[in-house]
Coordinates of N, CA and C in Angstrom, one line a residue:
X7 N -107.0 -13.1 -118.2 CA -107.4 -12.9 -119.6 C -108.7 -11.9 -119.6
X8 N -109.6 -12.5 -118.7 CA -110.9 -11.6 -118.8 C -110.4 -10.1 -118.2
X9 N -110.1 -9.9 -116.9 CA -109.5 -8.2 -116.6 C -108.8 -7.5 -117.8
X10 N -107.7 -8.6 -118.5 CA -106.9 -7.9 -119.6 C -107.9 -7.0 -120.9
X11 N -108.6 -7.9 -121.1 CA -110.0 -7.5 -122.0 C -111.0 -6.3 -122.1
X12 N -111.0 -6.6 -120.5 CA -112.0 -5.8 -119.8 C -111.7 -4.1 -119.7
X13 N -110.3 -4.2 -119.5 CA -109.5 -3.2 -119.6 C -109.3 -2.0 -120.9
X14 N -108.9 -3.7 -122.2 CA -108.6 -3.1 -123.1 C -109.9 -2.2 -124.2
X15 N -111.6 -3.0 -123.6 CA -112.3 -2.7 -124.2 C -112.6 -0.9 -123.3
X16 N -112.3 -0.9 -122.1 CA -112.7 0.5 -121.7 C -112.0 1.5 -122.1
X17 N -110.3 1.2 -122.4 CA -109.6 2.1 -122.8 C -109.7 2.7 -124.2
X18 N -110.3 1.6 -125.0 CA -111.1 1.9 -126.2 C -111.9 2.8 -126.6
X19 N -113.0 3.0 -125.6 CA -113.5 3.8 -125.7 C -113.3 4.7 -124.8
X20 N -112.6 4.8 -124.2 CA -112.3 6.2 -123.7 C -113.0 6.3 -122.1
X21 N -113.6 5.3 -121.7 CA -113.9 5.5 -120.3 C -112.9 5.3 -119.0
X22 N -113.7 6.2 -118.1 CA -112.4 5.9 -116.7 C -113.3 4.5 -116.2
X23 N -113.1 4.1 -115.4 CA -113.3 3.1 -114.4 C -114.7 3.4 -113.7
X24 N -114.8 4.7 -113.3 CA -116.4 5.1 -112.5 C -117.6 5.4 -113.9
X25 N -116.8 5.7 -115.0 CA -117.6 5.4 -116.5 C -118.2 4.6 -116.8
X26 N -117.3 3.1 -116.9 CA -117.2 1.8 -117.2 C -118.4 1.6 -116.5
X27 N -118.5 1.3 -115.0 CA -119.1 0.9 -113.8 C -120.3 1.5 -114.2
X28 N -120.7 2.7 -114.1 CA -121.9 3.0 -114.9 C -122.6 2.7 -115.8
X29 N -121.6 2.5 -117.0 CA -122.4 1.7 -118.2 C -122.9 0.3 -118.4
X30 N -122.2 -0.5 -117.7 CA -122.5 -1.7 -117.6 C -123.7 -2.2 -116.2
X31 N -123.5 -1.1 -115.3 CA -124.6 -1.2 -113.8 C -124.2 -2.1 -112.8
X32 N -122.7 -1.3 -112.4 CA -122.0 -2.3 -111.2 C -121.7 -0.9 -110.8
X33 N -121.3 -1.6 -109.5 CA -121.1 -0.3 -108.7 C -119.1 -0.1 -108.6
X34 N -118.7 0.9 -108.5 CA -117.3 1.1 -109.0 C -116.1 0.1 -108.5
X35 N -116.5 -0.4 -107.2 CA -115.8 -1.0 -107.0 C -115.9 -2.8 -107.1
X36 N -117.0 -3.2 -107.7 CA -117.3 -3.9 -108.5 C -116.7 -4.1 -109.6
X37 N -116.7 -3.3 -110.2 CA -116.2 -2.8 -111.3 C -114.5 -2.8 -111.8
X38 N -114.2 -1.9 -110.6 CA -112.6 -2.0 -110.4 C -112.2 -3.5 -110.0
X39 N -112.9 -4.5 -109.3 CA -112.8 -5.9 -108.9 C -112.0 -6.6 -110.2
X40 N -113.2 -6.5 -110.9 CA -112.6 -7.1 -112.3 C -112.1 -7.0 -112.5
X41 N -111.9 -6.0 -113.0 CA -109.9 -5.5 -113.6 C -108.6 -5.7 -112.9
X42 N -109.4 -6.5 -111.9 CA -107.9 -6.3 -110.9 C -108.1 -8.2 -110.9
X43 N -109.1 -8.3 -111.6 CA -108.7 -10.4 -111.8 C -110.1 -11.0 -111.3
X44 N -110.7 -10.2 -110.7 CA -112.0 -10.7 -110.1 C -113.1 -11.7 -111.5
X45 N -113.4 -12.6 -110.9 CA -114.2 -13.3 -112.2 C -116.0 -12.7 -112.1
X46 N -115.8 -12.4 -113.5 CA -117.5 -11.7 -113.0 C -118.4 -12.9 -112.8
X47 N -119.5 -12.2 -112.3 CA -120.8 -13.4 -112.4 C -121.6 -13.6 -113.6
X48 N -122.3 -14.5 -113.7 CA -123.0 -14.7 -114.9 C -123.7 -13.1 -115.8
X49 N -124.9 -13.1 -114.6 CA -125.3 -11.9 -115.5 C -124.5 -10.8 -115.7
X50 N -123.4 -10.2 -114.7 CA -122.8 -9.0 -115.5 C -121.9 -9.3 -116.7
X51 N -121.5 -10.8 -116.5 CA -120.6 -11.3 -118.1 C -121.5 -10.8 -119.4
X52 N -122.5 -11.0 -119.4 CA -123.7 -10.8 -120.4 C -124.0 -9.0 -120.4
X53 N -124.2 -8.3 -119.3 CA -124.4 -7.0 -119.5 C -122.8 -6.5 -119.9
X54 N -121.8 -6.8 -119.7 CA -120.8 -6.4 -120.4 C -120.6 -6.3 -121.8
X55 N -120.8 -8.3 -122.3 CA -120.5 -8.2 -123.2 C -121.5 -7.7 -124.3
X56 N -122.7 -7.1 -124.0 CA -123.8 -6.7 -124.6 C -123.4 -5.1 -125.0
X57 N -122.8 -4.7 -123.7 CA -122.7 -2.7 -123.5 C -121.4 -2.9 -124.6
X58 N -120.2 -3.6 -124.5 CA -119.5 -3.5 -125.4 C -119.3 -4.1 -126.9
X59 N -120.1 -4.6 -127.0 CA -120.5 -5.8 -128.5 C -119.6 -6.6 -128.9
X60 N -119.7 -7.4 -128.1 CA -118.6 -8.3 -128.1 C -118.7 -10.0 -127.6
X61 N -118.7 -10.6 -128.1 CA -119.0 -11.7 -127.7 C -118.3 -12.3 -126.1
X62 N -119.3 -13.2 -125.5 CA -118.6 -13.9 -124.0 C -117.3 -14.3 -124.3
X63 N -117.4 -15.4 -125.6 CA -116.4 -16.1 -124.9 C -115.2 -15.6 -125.9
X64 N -114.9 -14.0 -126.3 CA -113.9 -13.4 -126.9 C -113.4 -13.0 -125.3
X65 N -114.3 -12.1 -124.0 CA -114.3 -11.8 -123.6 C -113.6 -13.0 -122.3
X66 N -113.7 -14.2 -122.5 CA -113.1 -14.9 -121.3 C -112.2 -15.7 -122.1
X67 N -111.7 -15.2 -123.6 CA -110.5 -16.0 -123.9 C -110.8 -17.0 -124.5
X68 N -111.6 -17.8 -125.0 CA -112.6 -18.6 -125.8 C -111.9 -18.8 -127.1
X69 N -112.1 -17.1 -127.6 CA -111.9 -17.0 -129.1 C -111.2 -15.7 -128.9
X70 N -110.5 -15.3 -130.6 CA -109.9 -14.4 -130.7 C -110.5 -13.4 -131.8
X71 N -111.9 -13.9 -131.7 CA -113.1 -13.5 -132.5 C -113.9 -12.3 -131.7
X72 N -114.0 -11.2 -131.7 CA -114.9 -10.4 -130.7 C -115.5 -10.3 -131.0
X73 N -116.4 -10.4 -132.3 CA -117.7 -10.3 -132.7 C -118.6 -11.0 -132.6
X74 N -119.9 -10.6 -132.1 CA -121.0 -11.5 -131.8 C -121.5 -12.4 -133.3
X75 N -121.7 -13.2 -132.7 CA -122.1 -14.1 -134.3 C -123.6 -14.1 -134.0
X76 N -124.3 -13.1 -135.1 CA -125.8 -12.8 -135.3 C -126.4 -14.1 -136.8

């Protein structure tokens, strides 16, 4: 669920994978981890879902809500 996400939020905006990896501050293959099913760790769950605005737990399947509740 989370890779599927993860995916769908990069293709969104238009980033490749060495993009993505950049924007969030993992290193590419880090990066490519994920997407391939890897479960992130705490803190890059949070710099994720922060770079893409979107809530954690839309992001691990939670909710079908991707918006942060402010």
């Amino acid at each position: 669920m989370f890779s599927d996400r993860l995916r769908i939020l990069r293709k969104e905006k238009g980033l490749t994978q060495v993009q993505a990896a950049q924007a969030v501050k993992m290193s590419n293959r880090g990066y490519q981890d994920l997407e391939l099913g890897r479960k992130p760790q705490y803190d890059n769950l949070l710099v994720i879902a922060d770079t893409f605005d979107v809530s954690v737990d839309w992001l691990m399947g939670r909710t079908e809500d991707r918006l942060l509740h402010r």
